[in-house]
Coordinates of C-alpha atoms and ligand atoms in Angstrom, one line a residue:
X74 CA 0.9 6.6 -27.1
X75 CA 3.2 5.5 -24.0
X76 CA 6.9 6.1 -24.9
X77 CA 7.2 3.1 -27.0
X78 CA 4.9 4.2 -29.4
X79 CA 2.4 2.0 -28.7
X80 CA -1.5 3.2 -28.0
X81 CA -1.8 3.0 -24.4
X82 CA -5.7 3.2 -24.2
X83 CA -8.7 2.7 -26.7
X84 CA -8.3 4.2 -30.4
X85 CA -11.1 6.4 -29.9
X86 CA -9.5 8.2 -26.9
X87 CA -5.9 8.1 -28.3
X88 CA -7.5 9.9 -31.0
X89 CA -9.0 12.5 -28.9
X90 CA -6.1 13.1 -26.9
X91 CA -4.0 13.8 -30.5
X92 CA -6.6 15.8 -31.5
X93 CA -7.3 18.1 -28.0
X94 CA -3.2 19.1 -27.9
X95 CA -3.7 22.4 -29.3
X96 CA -6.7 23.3 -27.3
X97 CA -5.2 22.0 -24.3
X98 CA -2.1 24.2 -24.7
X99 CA -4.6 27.1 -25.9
X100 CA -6.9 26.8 -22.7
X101 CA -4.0 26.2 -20.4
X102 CA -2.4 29.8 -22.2
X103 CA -5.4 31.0 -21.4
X104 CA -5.3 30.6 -17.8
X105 CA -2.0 31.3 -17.2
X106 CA -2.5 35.1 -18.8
X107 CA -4.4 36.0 -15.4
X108 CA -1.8 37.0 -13.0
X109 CA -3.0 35.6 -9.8
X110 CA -0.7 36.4 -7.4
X111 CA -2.3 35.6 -4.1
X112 CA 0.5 37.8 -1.8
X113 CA 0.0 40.9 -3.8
X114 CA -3.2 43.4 -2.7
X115 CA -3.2 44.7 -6.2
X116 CA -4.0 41.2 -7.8
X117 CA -7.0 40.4 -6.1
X118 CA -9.4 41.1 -8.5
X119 CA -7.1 39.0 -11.0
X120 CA -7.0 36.2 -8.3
X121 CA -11.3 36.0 -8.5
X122 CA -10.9 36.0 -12.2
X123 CA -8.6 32.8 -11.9
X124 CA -10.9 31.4 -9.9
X125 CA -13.7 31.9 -12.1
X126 CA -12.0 30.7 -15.3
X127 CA -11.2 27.6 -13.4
X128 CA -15.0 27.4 -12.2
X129 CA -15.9 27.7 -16.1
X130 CA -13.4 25.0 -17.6
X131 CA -14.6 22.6 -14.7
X132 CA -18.0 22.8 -15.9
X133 CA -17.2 22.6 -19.8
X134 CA -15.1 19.4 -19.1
X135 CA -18.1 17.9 -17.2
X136 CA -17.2 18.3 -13.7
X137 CA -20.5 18.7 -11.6
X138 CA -21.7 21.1 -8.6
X139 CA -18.9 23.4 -9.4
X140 CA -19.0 26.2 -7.2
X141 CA -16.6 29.1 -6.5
X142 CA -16.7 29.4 -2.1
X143 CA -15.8 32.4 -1.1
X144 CA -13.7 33.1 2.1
X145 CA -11.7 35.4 3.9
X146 CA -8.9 35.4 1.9
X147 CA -9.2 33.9 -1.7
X148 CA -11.7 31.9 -2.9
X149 CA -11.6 28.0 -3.0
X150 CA -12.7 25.9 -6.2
X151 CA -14.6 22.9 -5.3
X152 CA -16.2 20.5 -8.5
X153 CA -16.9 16.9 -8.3
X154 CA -18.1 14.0 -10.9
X155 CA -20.2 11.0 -8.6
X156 CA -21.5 8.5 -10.9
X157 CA -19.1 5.9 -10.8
X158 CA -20.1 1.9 -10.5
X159 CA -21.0 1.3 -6.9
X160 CA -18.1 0.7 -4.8
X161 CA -15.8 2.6 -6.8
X162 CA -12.8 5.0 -5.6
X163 CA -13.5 8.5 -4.8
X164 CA -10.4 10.8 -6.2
X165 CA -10.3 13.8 -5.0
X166 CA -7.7 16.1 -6.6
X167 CA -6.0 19.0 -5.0
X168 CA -3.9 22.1 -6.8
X169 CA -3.9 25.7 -6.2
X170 CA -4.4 28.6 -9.0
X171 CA -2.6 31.2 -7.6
X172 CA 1.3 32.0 -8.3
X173 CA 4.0 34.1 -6.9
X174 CA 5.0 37.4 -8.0
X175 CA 7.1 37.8 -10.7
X176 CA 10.2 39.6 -9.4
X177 CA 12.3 40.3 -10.9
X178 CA 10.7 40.9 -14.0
X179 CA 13.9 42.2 -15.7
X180 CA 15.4 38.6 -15.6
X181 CA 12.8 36.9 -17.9
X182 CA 13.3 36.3 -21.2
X183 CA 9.3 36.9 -22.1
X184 CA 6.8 38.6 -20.3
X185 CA 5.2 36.6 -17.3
X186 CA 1.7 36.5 -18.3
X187 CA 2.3 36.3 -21.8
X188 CA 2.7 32.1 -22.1
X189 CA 5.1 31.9 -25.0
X190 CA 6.7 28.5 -26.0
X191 CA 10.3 27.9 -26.8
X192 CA 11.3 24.7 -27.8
X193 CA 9.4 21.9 -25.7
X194 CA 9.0 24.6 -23.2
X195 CA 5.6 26.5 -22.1
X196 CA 7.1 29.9 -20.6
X197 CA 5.3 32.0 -17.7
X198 CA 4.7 32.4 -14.4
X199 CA 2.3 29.6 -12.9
X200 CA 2.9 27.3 -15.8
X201 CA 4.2 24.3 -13.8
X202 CA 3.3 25.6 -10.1
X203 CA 0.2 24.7 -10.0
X204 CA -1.6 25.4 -12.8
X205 CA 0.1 23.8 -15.5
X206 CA -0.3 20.4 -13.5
X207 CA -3.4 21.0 -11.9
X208 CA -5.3 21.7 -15.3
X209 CA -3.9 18.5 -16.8
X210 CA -5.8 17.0 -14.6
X211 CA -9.0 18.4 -15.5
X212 CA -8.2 17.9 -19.3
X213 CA -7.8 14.4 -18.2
X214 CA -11.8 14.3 -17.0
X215 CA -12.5 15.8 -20.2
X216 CA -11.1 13.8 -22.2
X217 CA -12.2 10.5 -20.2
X218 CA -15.8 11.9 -20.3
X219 CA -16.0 12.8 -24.2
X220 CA -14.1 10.0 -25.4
X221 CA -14.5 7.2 -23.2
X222 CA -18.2 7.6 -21.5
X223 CA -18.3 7.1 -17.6
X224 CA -15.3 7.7 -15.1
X225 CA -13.7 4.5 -13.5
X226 CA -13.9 6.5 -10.2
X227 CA -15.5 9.2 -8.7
X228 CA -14.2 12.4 -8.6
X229 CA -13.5 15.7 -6.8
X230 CA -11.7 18.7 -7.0
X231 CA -10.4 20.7 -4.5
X232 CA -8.3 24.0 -5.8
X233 CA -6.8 27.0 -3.7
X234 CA -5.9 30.5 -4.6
X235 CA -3.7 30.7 -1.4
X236 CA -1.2 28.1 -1.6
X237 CA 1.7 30.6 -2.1
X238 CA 0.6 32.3 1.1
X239 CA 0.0 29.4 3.5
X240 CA -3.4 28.4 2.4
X241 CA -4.9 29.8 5.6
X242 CA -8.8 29.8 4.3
X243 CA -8.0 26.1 3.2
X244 CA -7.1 25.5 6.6
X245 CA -9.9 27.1 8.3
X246 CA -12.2 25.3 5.5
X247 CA -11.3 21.6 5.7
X248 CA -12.6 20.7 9.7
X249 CA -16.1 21.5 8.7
X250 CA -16.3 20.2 4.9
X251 CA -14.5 16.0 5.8
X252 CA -18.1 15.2 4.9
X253 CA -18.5 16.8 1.0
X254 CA -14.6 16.2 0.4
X255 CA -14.5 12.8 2.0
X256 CA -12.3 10.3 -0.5
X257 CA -10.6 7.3 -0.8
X258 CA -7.5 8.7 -1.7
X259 CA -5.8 12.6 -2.4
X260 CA -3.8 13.1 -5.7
X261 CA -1.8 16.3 -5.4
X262 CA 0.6 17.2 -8.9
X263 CA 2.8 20.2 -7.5
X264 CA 5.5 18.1 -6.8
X265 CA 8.7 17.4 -9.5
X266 CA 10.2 14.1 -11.2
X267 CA 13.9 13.5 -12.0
X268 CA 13.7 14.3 -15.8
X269 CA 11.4 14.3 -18.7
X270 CA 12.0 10.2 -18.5
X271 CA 12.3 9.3 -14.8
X272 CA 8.9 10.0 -13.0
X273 CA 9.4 10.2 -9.2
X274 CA 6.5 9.6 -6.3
X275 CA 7.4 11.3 -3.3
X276 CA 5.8 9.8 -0.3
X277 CA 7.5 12.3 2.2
X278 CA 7.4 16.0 2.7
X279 CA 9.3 17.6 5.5
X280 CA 7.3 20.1 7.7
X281 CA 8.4 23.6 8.8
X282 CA 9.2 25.5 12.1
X283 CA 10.3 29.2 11.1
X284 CA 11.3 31.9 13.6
X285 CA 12.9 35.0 14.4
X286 CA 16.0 35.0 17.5
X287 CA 16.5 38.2 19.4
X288 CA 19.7 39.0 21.3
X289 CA 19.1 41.9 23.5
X290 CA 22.1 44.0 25.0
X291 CA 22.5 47.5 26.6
X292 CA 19.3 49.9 26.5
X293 CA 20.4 51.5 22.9
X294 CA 23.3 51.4 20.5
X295 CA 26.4 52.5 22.0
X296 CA 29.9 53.9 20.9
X297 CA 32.3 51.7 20.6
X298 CA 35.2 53.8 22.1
X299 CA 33.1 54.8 24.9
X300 CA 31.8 50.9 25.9
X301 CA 33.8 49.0 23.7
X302 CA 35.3 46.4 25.7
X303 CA 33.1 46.7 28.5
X304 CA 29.5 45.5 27.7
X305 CA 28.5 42.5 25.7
X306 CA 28.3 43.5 21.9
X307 CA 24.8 41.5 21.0
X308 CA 26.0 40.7 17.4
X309 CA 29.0 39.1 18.8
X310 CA 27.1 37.1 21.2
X311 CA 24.1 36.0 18.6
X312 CA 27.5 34.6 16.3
X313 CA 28.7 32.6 19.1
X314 CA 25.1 31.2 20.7
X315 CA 23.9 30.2 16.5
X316 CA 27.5 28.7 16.3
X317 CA 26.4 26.4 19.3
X318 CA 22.9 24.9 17.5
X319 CA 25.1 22.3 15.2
X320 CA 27.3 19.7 17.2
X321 CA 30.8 19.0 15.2
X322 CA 29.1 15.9 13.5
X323 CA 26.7 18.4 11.3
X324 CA 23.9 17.3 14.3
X325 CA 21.0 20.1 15.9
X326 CA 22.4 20.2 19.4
X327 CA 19.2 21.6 20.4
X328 CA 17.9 18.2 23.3
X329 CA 14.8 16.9 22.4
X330 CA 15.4 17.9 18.8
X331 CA 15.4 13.8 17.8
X332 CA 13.6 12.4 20.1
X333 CA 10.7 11.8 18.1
X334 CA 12.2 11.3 14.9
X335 CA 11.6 7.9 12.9
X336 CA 14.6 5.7 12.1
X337 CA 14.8 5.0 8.9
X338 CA 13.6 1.4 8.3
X339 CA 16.1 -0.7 5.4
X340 CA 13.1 -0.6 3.2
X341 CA 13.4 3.1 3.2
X342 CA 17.1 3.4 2.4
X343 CA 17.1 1.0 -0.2
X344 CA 14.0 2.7 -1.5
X345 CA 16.0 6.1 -1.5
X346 CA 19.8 4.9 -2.7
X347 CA 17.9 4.3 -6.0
X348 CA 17.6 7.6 -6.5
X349 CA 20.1 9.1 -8.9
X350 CA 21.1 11.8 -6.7
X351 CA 24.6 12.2 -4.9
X352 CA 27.8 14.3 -3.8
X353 CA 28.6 14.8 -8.0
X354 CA 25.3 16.2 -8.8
X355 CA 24.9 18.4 -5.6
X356 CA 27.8 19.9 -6.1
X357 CA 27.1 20.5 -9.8
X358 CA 23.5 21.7 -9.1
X359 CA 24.9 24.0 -6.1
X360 CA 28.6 25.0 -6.7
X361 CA 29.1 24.5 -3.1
X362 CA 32.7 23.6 -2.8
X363 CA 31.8 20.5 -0.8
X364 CA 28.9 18.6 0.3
X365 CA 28.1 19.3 4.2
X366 CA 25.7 17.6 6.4
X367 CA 24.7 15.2 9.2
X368 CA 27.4 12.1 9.0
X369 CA 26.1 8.5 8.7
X370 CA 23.3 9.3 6.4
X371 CA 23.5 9.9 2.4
X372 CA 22.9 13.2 0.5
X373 CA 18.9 12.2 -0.6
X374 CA 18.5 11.1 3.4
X375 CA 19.8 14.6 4.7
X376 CA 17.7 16.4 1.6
X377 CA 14.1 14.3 2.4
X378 CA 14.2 12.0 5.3
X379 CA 16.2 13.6 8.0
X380 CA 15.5 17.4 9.7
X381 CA 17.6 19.9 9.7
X382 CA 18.0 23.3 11.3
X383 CA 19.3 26.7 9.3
X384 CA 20.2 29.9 9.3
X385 CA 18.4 31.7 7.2
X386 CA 19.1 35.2 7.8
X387 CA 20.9 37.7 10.3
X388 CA 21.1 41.3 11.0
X389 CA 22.1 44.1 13.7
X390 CA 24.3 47.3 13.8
X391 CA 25.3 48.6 11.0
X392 CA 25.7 47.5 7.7
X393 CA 25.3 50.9 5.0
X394 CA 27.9 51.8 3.4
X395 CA 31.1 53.3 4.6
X396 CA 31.6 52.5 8.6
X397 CA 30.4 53.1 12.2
X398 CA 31.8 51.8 15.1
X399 CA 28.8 50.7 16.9
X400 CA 27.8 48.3 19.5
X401 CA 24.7 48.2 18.7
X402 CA 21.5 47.3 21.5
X403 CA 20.0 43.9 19.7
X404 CA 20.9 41.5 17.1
X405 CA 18.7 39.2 15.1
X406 CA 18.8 35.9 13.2
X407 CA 15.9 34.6 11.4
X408 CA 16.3 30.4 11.9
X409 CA 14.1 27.3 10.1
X410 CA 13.6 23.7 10.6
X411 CA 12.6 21.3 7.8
X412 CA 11.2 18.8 9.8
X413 CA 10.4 14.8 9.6
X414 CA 7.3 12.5 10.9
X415 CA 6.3 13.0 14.1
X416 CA 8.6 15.6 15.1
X417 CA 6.4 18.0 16.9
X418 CA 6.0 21.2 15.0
X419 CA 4.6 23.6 17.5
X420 CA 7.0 23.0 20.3
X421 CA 10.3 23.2 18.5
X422 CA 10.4 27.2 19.0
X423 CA 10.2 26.4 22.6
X424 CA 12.9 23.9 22.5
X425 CA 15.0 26.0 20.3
X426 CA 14.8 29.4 22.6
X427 CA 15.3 27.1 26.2
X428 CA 18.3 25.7 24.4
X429 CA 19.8 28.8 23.9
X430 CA 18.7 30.8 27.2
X431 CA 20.0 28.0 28.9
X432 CA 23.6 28.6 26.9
X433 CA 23.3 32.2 26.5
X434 CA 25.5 34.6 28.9
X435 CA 24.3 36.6 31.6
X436 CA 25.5 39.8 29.6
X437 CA 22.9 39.3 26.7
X438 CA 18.3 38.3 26.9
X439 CA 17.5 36.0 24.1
X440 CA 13.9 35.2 23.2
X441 CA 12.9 32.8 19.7
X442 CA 9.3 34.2 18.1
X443 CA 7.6 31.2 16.4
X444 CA 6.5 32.8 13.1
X445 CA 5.4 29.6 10.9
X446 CA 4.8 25.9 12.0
X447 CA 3.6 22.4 10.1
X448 CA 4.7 18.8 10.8
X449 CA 5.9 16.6 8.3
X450 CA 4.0 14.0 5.7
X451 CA 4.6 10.5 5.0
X452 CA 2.6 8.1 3.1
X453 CA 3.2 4.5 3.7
X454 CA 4.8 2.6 0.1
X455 CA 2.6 -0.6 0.6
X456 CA -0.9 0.8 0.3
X457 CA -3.5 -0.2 -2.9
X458 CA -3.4 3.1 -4.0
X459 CA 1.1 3.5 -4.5
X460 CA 0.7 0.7 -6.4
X461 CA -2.2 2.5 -8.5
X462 CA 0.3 5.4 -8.7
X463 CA 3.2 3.4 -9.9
X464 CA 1.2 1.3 -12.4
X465 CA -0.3 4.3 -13.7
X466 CA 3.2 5.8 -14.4
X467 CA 4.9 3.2 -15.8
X468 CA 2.0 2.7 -18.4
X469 CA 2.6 6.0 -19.5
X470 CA 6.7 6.7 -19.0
X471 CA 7.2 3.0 -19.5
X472 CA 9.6 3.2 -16.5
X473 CA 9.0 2.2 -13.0
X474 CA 9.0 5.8 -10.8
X475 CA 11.5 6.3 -8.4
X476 CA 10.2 6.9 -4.7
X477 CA 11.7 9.5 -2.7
X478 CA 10.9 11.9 0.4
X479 CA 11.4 15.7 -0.6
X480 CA 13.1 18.2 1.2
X481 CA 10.2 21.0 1.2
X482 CA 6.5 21.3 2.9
X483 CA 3.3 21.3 1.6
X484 CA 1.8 22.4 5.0
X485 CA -1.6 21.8 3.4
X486 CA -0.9 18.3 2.9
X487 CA -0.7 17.8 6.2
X488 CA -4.1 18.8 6.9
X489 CA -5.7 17.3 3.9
X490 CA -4.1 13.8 5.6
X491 CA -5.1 14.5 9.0
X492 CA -8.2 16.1 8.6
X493 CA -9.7 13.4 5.3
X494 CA -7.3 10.8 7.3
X495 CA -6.8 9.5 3.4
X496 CA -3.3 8.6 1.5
X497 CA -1.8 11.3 -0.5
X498 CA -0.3 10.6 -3.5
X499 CA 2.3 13.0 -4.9
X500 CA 2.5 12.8 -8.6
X501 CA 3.6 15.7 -9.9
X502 CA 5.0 15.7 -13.5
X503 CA 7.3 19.5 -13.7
X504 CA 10.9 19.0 -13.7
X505 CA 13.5 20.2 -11.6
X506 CA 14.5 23.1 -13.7
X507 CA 10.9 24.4 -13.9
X508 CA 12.2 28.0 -12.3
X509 CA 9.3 27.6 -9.8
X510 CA 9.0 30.6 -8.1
X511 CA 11.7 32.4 -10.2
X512 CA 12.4 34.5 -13.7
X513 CA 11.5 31.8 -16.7
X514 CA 9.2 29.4 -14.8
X515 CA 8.3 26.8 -17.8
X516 CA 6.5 23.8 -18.1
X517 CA 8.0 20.7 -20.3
X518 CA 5.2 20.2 -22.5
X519 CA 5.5 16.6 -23.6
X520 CA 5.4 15.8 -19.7
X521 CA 2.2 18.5 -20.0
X522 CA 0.7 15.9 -21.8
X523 CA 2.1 12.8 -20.3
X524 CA 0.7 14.1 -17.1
X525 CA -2.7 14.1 -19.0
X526 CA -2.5 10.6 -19.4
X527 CA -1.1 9.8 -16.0
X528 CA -4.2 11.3 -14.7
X529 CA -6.5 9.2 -16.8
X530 CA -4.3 6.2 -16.0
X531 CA -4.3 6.5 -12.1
X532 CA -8.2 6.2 -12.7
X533 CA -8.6 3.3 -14.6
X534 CA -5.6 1.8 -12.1
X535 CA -7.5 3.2 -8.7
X536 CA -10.4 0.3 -9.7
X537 CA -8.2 -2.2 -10.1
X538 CA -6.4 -1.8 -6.6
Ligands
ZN2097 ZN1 2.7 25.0 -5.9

């Protein structure tokens, strides 16, 4: 049924989807018992065993040539379906199986890896990031496949156990398989909508430049009676040269840091001021005292379409308990960029540390490490396969989706784009309170199912595009 009530597809596969709830939500229980935390040594063994559950429930749900590749790090999960009409779409679907740790485990109200619903709510760790979403979309080749005969469109999957770690053997994987992945168009569900009634495509991500500054003073930490006064303290001058990488206007002063960037066309802002977002809800969400930011441009254009420089973290002398009067020999700060379209991600450490050598004293040596980089995403709104996307959600949430950019990175996006050179399409179907990544991570589990039926939808809409 769409939200209406009314059957959305063919009475024999509306009554399989009533029928495969509790099995779904079983299975899905199932999975999410493993603890596959990809960052922690200790789970690795629990990671494999993800990986092979997922392997199984491909194959029982009629996904073909499934196979478990093994690689430096964790393995990947590859399974495809190619016996579409001639012509047809190829989908291929990416999601990762492996969560973050759990910490701290004190702050959730049931055990991580014991799924426990409350309310409308599926509670544990992994439940909406990813594998909540991902699996909905292999229910949704299950249930096309025993119901329904055939798939519209072909189909692969493509599923990652490192996605919470930078999906580095993804990365290293992708250049030599464009030929077995190759696809018409990439469906990724790890993203969020608005609310349970509101479904959101977000044809933007920002990318990511992440690095460490280093202020370097005298030799070794010195007493401050002794030298105070005399030589440069390094905390004092790291304050004063981070205090210089905003303008007055809530700009990057850092040159260069723009010059690539895209204006944003009208289509764009009008696309985005539909979004239900502003200064009330910010604040509400936040409790910042005020909303902050670049002037000229609106709270959802600073979040998604706009980049931005923080920092994220700082540190020197001494900060136990109690007190010492130290100048002490360096200070750090640990600095990111969310970054938009065409900004170049690998040379914005260098811009960054020239900036700030060039307005740094001669009493203090400042270097900038680069410790993470990956350029931003952005899918164009007018091709075949949005409108595939859109259809297919409004058929299920009877609502047209809102589009919008989002504020984080999905660094493997970006290579998935550049290396299959194919439109991603971000449906994801969690909701903004999902606790990714925190105590209580749940996943809404009428938009579990919804998203069951958006994956079947965007098939049958991909032929018709
Ligand atoms: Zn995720």
């Amino acid at each position: 049924m769409n939200r209406n009530g009314n059957a959305l597809f063919d009475p024999k596969l509306e009554n399989y989807l009533r029928d495969a709830q509790t099995s779904q939500l079983d299975e899905l229980s199932e999975w999410l018992r493993i603890p596959s935390v990809s960052t922690l040594p200790q789970h690795k063994a629990d990671v494999e065993r993800a990986a092979g559950w997922l392997a199984q429930k491909m194959e029982a749900a009629g996904l073909q040539n499934v196979e478990i590749i093994p690689t430096d790090g964790h393995p990947i999960v590859y399974g495809d379906w190619l016996h579409a009409e001639e012509h047809a779409p190829t989908l291929l679907v990416y999601g990762h199986y492996d969560v973050q740790p759990i910490d701290p485990e004190e702050l959730w109200d049931s055990p991580p890896f014991e799924p426990t619903v409350r309310g409308d709510d599926l509670y544990a760790r992994g439940a909406s990031d990813d594998k909540g979403q991902l699996f909905a979309h292999v229910a949704a080749v299950e249930a096309l496949l025993a119901a329904s005969g055939p798939l519209p469109v072909n189909v692969k999957f493509l599923v990652e156990g490192e996605e919470e770690v930078g999906s580095p053997a993804l990365t290293a994987y992708l250049p030599a398989a464009t030929e077995k992945l190759a696809a018409d168009v990439c469906l990724v569900s790890d993203t969020h909508i608005l609310s349970p009634d509101q479904p959101m495509i977000i044809y933007g991500l920002r990318g990511v430049w992440a690095g460490e500054v280093t202020v370097k003073g005298p030799s070794q930490d010195l007493h401050s009676g002794m030298f105070g006064g005399a030589v440069h303290n390094p905390n004092q001058a790291l304050c004063s040269l981070l205090a210089q990488l905003h303008d007055s206007a809530g700009r990057v002063a850092v040159p260069g840091f723009y010059d690539e960037v895209q204006t944003l066309t009208e289509e764009e802002r009008t696309a985005l001021a539909q979004v239900p977002y502003g200064e009330t809800e910010l604040l509400q969400e936040t409790g910042a005292p005020a909303a902050w930011g670049e002037e000229g441009y609106t709270i959802t254009e600073r979040i998604g379409a706009r980049p931005t420089l923080e920092i994220n973290g700082m540190w020197g002398g001494f900060i136990g308990d109690g007190f010492k009067t130290v100048i002490p020999g360096e200070a750090h700060a640990k600095v990111s960029c969310r970054l938009v379209p065409d900004q170049p991600s690998p040379a914005i450490g260098p811009m960054i540390e020239q900036f700030l050598q060039g307005i740094a004293p001669p009493t203090v040596e400042v270097s900038v490490n680069t410790l993470q980089h990956a350029p931003a995403t952005v899918v164009p709104l007018d091709v075949p396969e949005m409108r595939a996307a859109a259809r297919a959600y409004k058929s299920v949430f009877g609502v047209e989706p809102v589009f919008s950019r989002e504020g984080g990175s999905i660094p493997i996006a970006t290579v998935v784009q550049e290396s299959l050179g194919i439109p991603i399409l971000f449906m994801g179907f969690g909701l903004p309170d999902d606790n990714l990544h925190a105590p209580n991570e749940k996943l809404h589990l009428p938009n579990f199912y919804r998203g069951i039926r958006v994956g079947i939808a965007l098939m049958q809409e991909l032929i018709s595009s």
